[in-house]
Amino acid sequence: MHRTTALPISIAALLRACSTAACAMAAPTPHIPPPRELLRPLAVPYRLLLGPGPSNLSPRVRAAGSQQIVGHMHPEVLQVMEEIKAGIQYAFQTRNRITLAVSGTGHCAMEAALINLLESSDTVLVGNNGIWGERAADVARRLGAKVHELLKPPGEYFTLRDIQEGLAQHKPSVLFLTHGESSTGVRQPLEGLGELCHRHGCLLLVDAVASLGGVPILMDQQGIDVLYTGSQKVLSAPPGISPISFSERAREKMQRRKTRPPSFYLDMSCLASYWGCDGEPRMYHHTGPVSSIFCLREALAGLAELGLESSWKQHQAVCTRLCQGLQDLGLELFVKEEAARLPTVTTVRVPEGYNWKEITAFLMDKHSIEISGGLGPTAGKVLRIGLMGHNATQDNVDRLLQALRDALQHCQHSRL
Ligand code: PMP
């Protein structure tokens, strides 16, 4: 029979003291209280995002983002990743095996491209006609590569002749160009460039963060070796996951590297394995952003349903309507040559005597519409208007023009 025996008082006290000490060790007292602001509900207002990105999410993308998650290597997620690869191949018009999405924004894809292509022995030629060339040159310099910049004033693009001369002079192994220069509103023609680069033993790397899906681009047919985009522009998905693709030529260059890429996180051989691009069993590399993967899948599905050609036509049509409306308001478009205007992001000069900040603030306060000021070389000079993906509608153009007319009337007090 079980008998309880009273412990001598001194031992009981000792045990109590020990358990209090154990408790204290298991649960130390925090000195910083929970932040009050986090004890209030999350507040996200509705805004119409007509700047150069991000764009508003489409309903199907929002629905995808609110799904419960499953493990990032569960078969259902791996299947979604396969669907994303097929969706990117369609959006990019490529059959490249190394086609995947990096876990990060457009800058992450830019770094992934340069980190994997370049070694310190490489020379890279960077087309700099806005902020994205500046950024790419910065990244390449940090990698220790020899960087030459091909310069054009903001608002202009590179001709085949400019590029031919640059290739002949600098003999680079990689040429970087921005297809949709969102800081200036310029569209870079790509016809003939791939072939030209290859004749000079150079790879063609193109940033299409602000253009892909809204402006024609045919990766394989145009001989582009590395192409990347973002999720938050024409794809109308949240920022943070970025499609990228490498041609066979680019893959061979990466295989010939003498040194390993200086980033583990962006090492393309690891990422290609994680994304199942190399025909080998997938290896864990990092925890894929499952919710972003679901959103990107739905964004690519939306583009596939609409069809690239319809999407291109729609972006061109809204841009044409916007440009006409801006000119009817007496505003001056920044890019003179009509064919060089980027259909996704339009730049318009800040009208004489107005403060651009007052215009953007008025649109935000009175109309809940975001547009942006200039960036880099266009800072203070232009307003930037993005009509991308889900937001590329005639209704949005009309709403914006109405709001701008209102802004131009009410911001008049700031005339110099
Ligand atoms: N390239 C271009 C052409 C862009 O428009 C942007 C974003 N505005 C980027 C690169 C960088 O993308 P992110 O801000 O998503 O890093």
mmCIF file with all atom_site columns, N, CA and C in Angstrom, residues 40 52 61 103 110 142 149 173 183 202 209 214 216 228 276 281 284 299 319 329 334 346 358 399 402 414:
data_model
loop_
_atom_site.group_PDB
_atom_site.id
_atom_site.type_symbol
_atom_site.label_atom_id
_atom_site.label_alt_id
_atom_site.label_comp_id
_atom_site.label_asym_id
_atom_site.label_entity_id
_atom_site.label_seq_id
_atom_site.pdbx_PDB_ins_code
_atom_site.Cartn_x
_atom_site.Cartn_y
_atom_site.Cartn_z
_atom_site.occupancy
_atom_site.B_iso_or_equiv
_atom_site.pdbx_formal_charge
_atom_site.auth_seq_id
_atom_site.auth_comp_id
_atom_site.auth_asym_id
_atom_site.auth_atom_id
_atom_site.pdbx_PDB_model_num
ATOM 1  N N  . ARG A 1 40  ? -2.795 46.721 -31.312 1.00 0.00 ? 40  ARG A N  1
ATOM 2  C CA . ARG A 1 40  ? -3.928 47.227 -32.098 1.00 0.00 ? 40  ARG A CA 1
ATOM 3  C C  . ARG A 1 40  ? -4.019 46.404 -33.384 1.00 0.00 ? 40  ARG A C  1
ATOM 4  N N  . PRO A 1 52  ? 5.260  53.501 -60.119 1.00 0.00 ? 52  PRO A N  1
ATOM 5  C CA . PRO A 1 52  ? 6.009  52.489 -60.891 1.00 0.00 ? 52  PRO A CA 1
ATOM 6  C C  . PRO A 1 52  ? 6.110  51.141 -60.177 1.00 0.00 ? 52  PRO A C  1
ATOM 7  N N  . VAL A 1 61  ? -4.907 36.676 -56.835 1.00 0.00 ? 61  VAL A N  1
ATOM 8  C CA . VAL A 1 61  ? -3.614 36.673 -56.136 1.00 0.00 ? 61  VAL A CA 1
ATOM 9  C C  . VAL A 1 61  ? -3.837 36.902 -54.638 1.00 0.00 ? 61  VAL A C  1
ATOM 10 N N  . SER A 1 103 ? 14.018 34.042 -54.176 1.00 0.00 ? 103 SER A N  1
ATOM 11 C CA . SER A 1 103 ? 13.253 34.546 -53.025 1.00 0.00 ? 103 SER A CA 1
ATOM 12 C C  . SER A 1 103 ? 13.773 35.929 -52.656 1.00 0.00 ? 103 SER A C  1
ATOM 13 N N  . MET A 1 110 ? 18.601 40.863 -59.792 1.00 0.00 ? 110 MET A N  1
ATOM 14 C CA . MET A 1 110 ? 19.746 41.540 -60.434 1.00 0.00 ? 110 MET A CA 1
ATOM 15 C C  . MET A 1 110 ? 21.049 40.995 -59.842 1.00 0.00 ? 110 MET A C  1
ATOM 16 N N  . ARG A 1 142 ? 31.173 45.766 -56.844 1.00 0.00 ? 142 ARG A N  1
ATOM 17 C CA . ARG A 1 142 ? 31.341 45.093 -55.550 1.00 0.00 ? 142 ARG A CA 1
ATOM 18 C C  . ARG A 1 142 ? 31.861 43.677 -55.734 1.00 0.00 ? 142 ARG A C  1
ATOM 19 N N  . GLU A 1 149 ? 30.901 51.606 -68.395 1.00 0.00 ? 149 GLU A N  1
ATOM 20 C CA . GLU A 1 149 ? 29.520 52.067 -68.560 1.00 0.00 ? 149 GLU A CA 1
ATOM 21 C C  . GLU A 1 149 ? 29.340 52.735 -69.915 1.00 0.00 ? 149 GLU A C  1
ATOM 22 N N  . SER A 1 173 ? 32.437 40.346 -71.318 1.00 0.00 ? 173 SER A N  1
ATOM 23 C CA . SER A 1 173 ? 31.834 39.012 -71.400 1.00 0.00 ? 173 SER A CA 1
ATOM 24 C C  . SER A 1 173 ? 30.345 39.078 -71.103 1.00 0.00 ? 173 SER A C  1
ATOM 25 N N  . SER A 1 183 ? 12.911 54.508 -64.244 1.00 0.00 ? 183 SER A N  1
ATOM 26 C CA . SER A 1 183 ? 13.235 55.823 -63.674 1.00 0.00 ? 183 SER A CA 1
ATOM 27 C C  . SER A 1 183 ? 13.088 56.926 -64.727 1.00 0.00 ? 183 SER A C  1
ATOM 28 N N  . CYS A 1 202 ? 29.889 37.727 -76.167 1.00 0.00 ? 202 CYS A N  1
ATOM 29 C CA . CYS A 1 202 ? 29.364 38.382 -74.954 1.00 0.00 ? 202 CYS A CA 1
ATOM 30 C C  . CYS A 1 202 ? 27.953 37.854 -74.668 1.00 0.00 ? 202 CYS A C  1
ATOM 31 N N  . VAL A 1 209 ? 12.241 44.072 -65.081 1.00 0.00 ? 209 VAL A N  1
ATOM 32 C CA . VAL A 1 209 ? 11.412 44.153 -63.874 1.00 0.00 ? 209 VAL A CA 1
ATOM 33 C C  . VAL A 1 209 ? 10.148 44.976 -64.143 1.00 0.00 ? 209 VAL A C  1
ATOM 34 N N  . GLY A 1 214 ? 3.994  43.266 -69.968 1.00 0.00 ? 214 GLY A N  1
ATOM 35 C CA . GLY A 1 214 ? 3.274  44.420 -70.497 1.00 0.00 ? 214 GLY A CA 1
ATOM 36 C C  . GLY A 1 214 ? 3.860  44.920 -71.802 1.00 0.00 ? 214 GLY A C  1
ATOM 37 N N  . PRO A 1 216 ? 6.259  43.521 -75.307 1.00 0.00 ? 216 PRO A N  1
ATOM 38 C CA . PRO A 1 216 ? 6.772  42.301 -75.932 1.00 0.00 ? 216 PRO A CA 1
ATOM 39 C C  . PRO A 1 216 ? 8.238  42.045 -75.619 1.00 0.00 ? 216 PRO A C  1
ATOM 40 N N  . TYR A 1 228 ? 15.391 38.686 -66.105 1.00 0.00 ? 228 TYR A N  1
ATOM 41 C CA . TYR A 1 228 ? 14.681 38.602 -64.833 1.00 0.00 ? 228 TYR A CA 1
ATOM 42 C C  . TYR A 1 228 ? 13.607 39.665 -64.757 1.00 0.00 ? 228 TYR A C  1
ATOM 43 N N  . GLY A 1 276 ? 14.456 22.046 -58.908 1.00 0.00 ? 276 GLY A N  1
ATOM 44 C CA . GLY A 1 276 ? 14.294 20.868 -59.757 1.00 0.00 ? 276 GLY A CA 1
ATOM 45 C C  . GLY A 1 276 ? 14.582 21.154 -61.228 1.00 0.00 ? 276 GLY A C  1
ATOM 46 N N  . PRO A 1 281 ? 17.430 14.797 -57.914 1.00 0.00 ? 281 PRO A N  1
ATOM 47 C CA . PRO A 1 281 ? 16.499 14.987 -56.792 1.00 0.00 ? 281 PRO A CA 1
ATOM 48 C C  . PRO A 1 281 ? 16.731 16.353 -56.148 1.00 0.00 ? 281 PRO A C  1
ATOM 49 N N  . TYR A 1 284 ? 17.309 20.544 -50.327 1.00 0.00 ? 284 TYR A N  1
ATOM 50 C CA . TYR A 1 284 ? 16.927 21.709 -49.507 1.00 0.00 ? 284 TYR A CA 1
ATOM 51 C C  . TYR A 1 284 ? 18.037 22.748 -49.603 1.00 0.00 ? 284 TYR A C  1
ATOM 52 N N  . ALA A 1 299 ? -0.613 34.640 -60.215 1.00 0.00 ? 299 ALA A N  1
ATOM 53 C CA . ALA A 1 299 ? -0.326 35.782 -61.090 1.00 0.00 ? 299 ALA A CA 1
ATOM 54 C C  . ALA A 1 299 ? 0.048  35.285 -62.488 1.00 0.00 ? 299 ALA A C  1
ATOM 55 N N  . CYS A 1 319 ? -1.642 53.075 -72.173 1.00 0.00 ? 319 CYS A N  1
ATOM 56 C CA . CYS A 1 319 ? -0.550 54.058 -72.206 1.00 0.00 ? 319 CYS A CA 1
ATOM 57 C C  . CYS A 1 319 ? -0.870 55.149 -73.224 1.00 0.00 ? 319 CYS A C  1
ATOM 58 N N  . LEU A 1 329 ? -4.059 67.873 -70.921 1.00 0.00 ? 329 LEU A N  1
ATOM 59 C CA . LEU A 1 329 ? -4.005 68.702 -69.697 1.00 0.00 ? 329 LEU A CA 1
ATOM 60 C C  . LEU A 1 329 ? -2.908 69.767 -69.796 1.00 0.00 ? 329 LEU A C  1
ATOM 61 N N  . PHE A 1 334 ? 7.990  63.242 -70.958 1.00 0.00 ? 334 PHE A N  1
ATOM 62 C CA . PHE A 1 334 ? 9.452  63.329 -70.818 1.00 0.00 ? 334 PHE A CA 1
ATOM 63 C C  . PHE A 1 334 ? 10.163 62.662 -71.996 1.00 0.00 ? 334 PHE A C  1
ATOM 64 N N  . THR A 1 346 ? 4.913  55.674 -67.434 1.00 0.00 ? 346 THR A N  1
ATOM 65 C CA . THR A 1 346 ? 4.982  56.908 -68.218 1.00 0.00 ? 346 THR A CA 1
ATOM 66 C C  . THR A 1 346 ? 5.584  58.022 -67.371 1.00 0.00 ? 346 THR A C  1
ATOM 67 N N  . GLU A 1 358 ? 3.820  68.321 -53.868 1.00 0.00 ? 358 GLU A N  1
ATOM 68 C CA . GLU A 1 358 ? 2.451  68.747 -53.552 1.00 0.00 ? 358 GLU A CA 1
ATOM 69 C C  . GLU A 1 358 ? 1.451  68.014 -54.440 1.00 0.00 ? 358 GLU A C  1
ATOM 70 N N  . ARG A 1 399 ? -9.718 57.897 -64.215 1.00 0.00 ? 399 ARG A N  1
ATOM 71 C CA . ARG A 1 399 ? -9.752 58.320 -62.810 1.00 0.00 ? 399 ARG A CA 1
ATOM 72 C C  . ARG A 1 399 ? -8.514 59.157 -62.477 1.00 0.00 ? 399 ARG A C  1
ATOM 73 N N  . GLN A 1 402 ? -8.635 62.673 -64.164 1.00 0.00 ? 402 GLN A N  1
ATOM 74 C CA . GLN A 1 402 ? -9.573 63.526 -63.416 1.00 0.00 ? 402 GLN A CA 1
ATOM 75 C C  . GLN A 1 402 ? -8.892 64.060 -62.153 1.00 0.00 ? 402 GLN A C  1
ATOM 76 N N  . SER A 1 414 ? 0.987  76.951 -55.093 1.00 0.00 ? 414 SER A N  1
ATOM 77 C CA . SER A 1 414 ? 2.426  76.737 -54.976 1.00 0.00 ? 414 SER A CA 1
ATOM 78 C C  . SER A 1 414 ? 3.177  77.209 -56.221 1.00 0.00 ? 414 SER A C  1
#
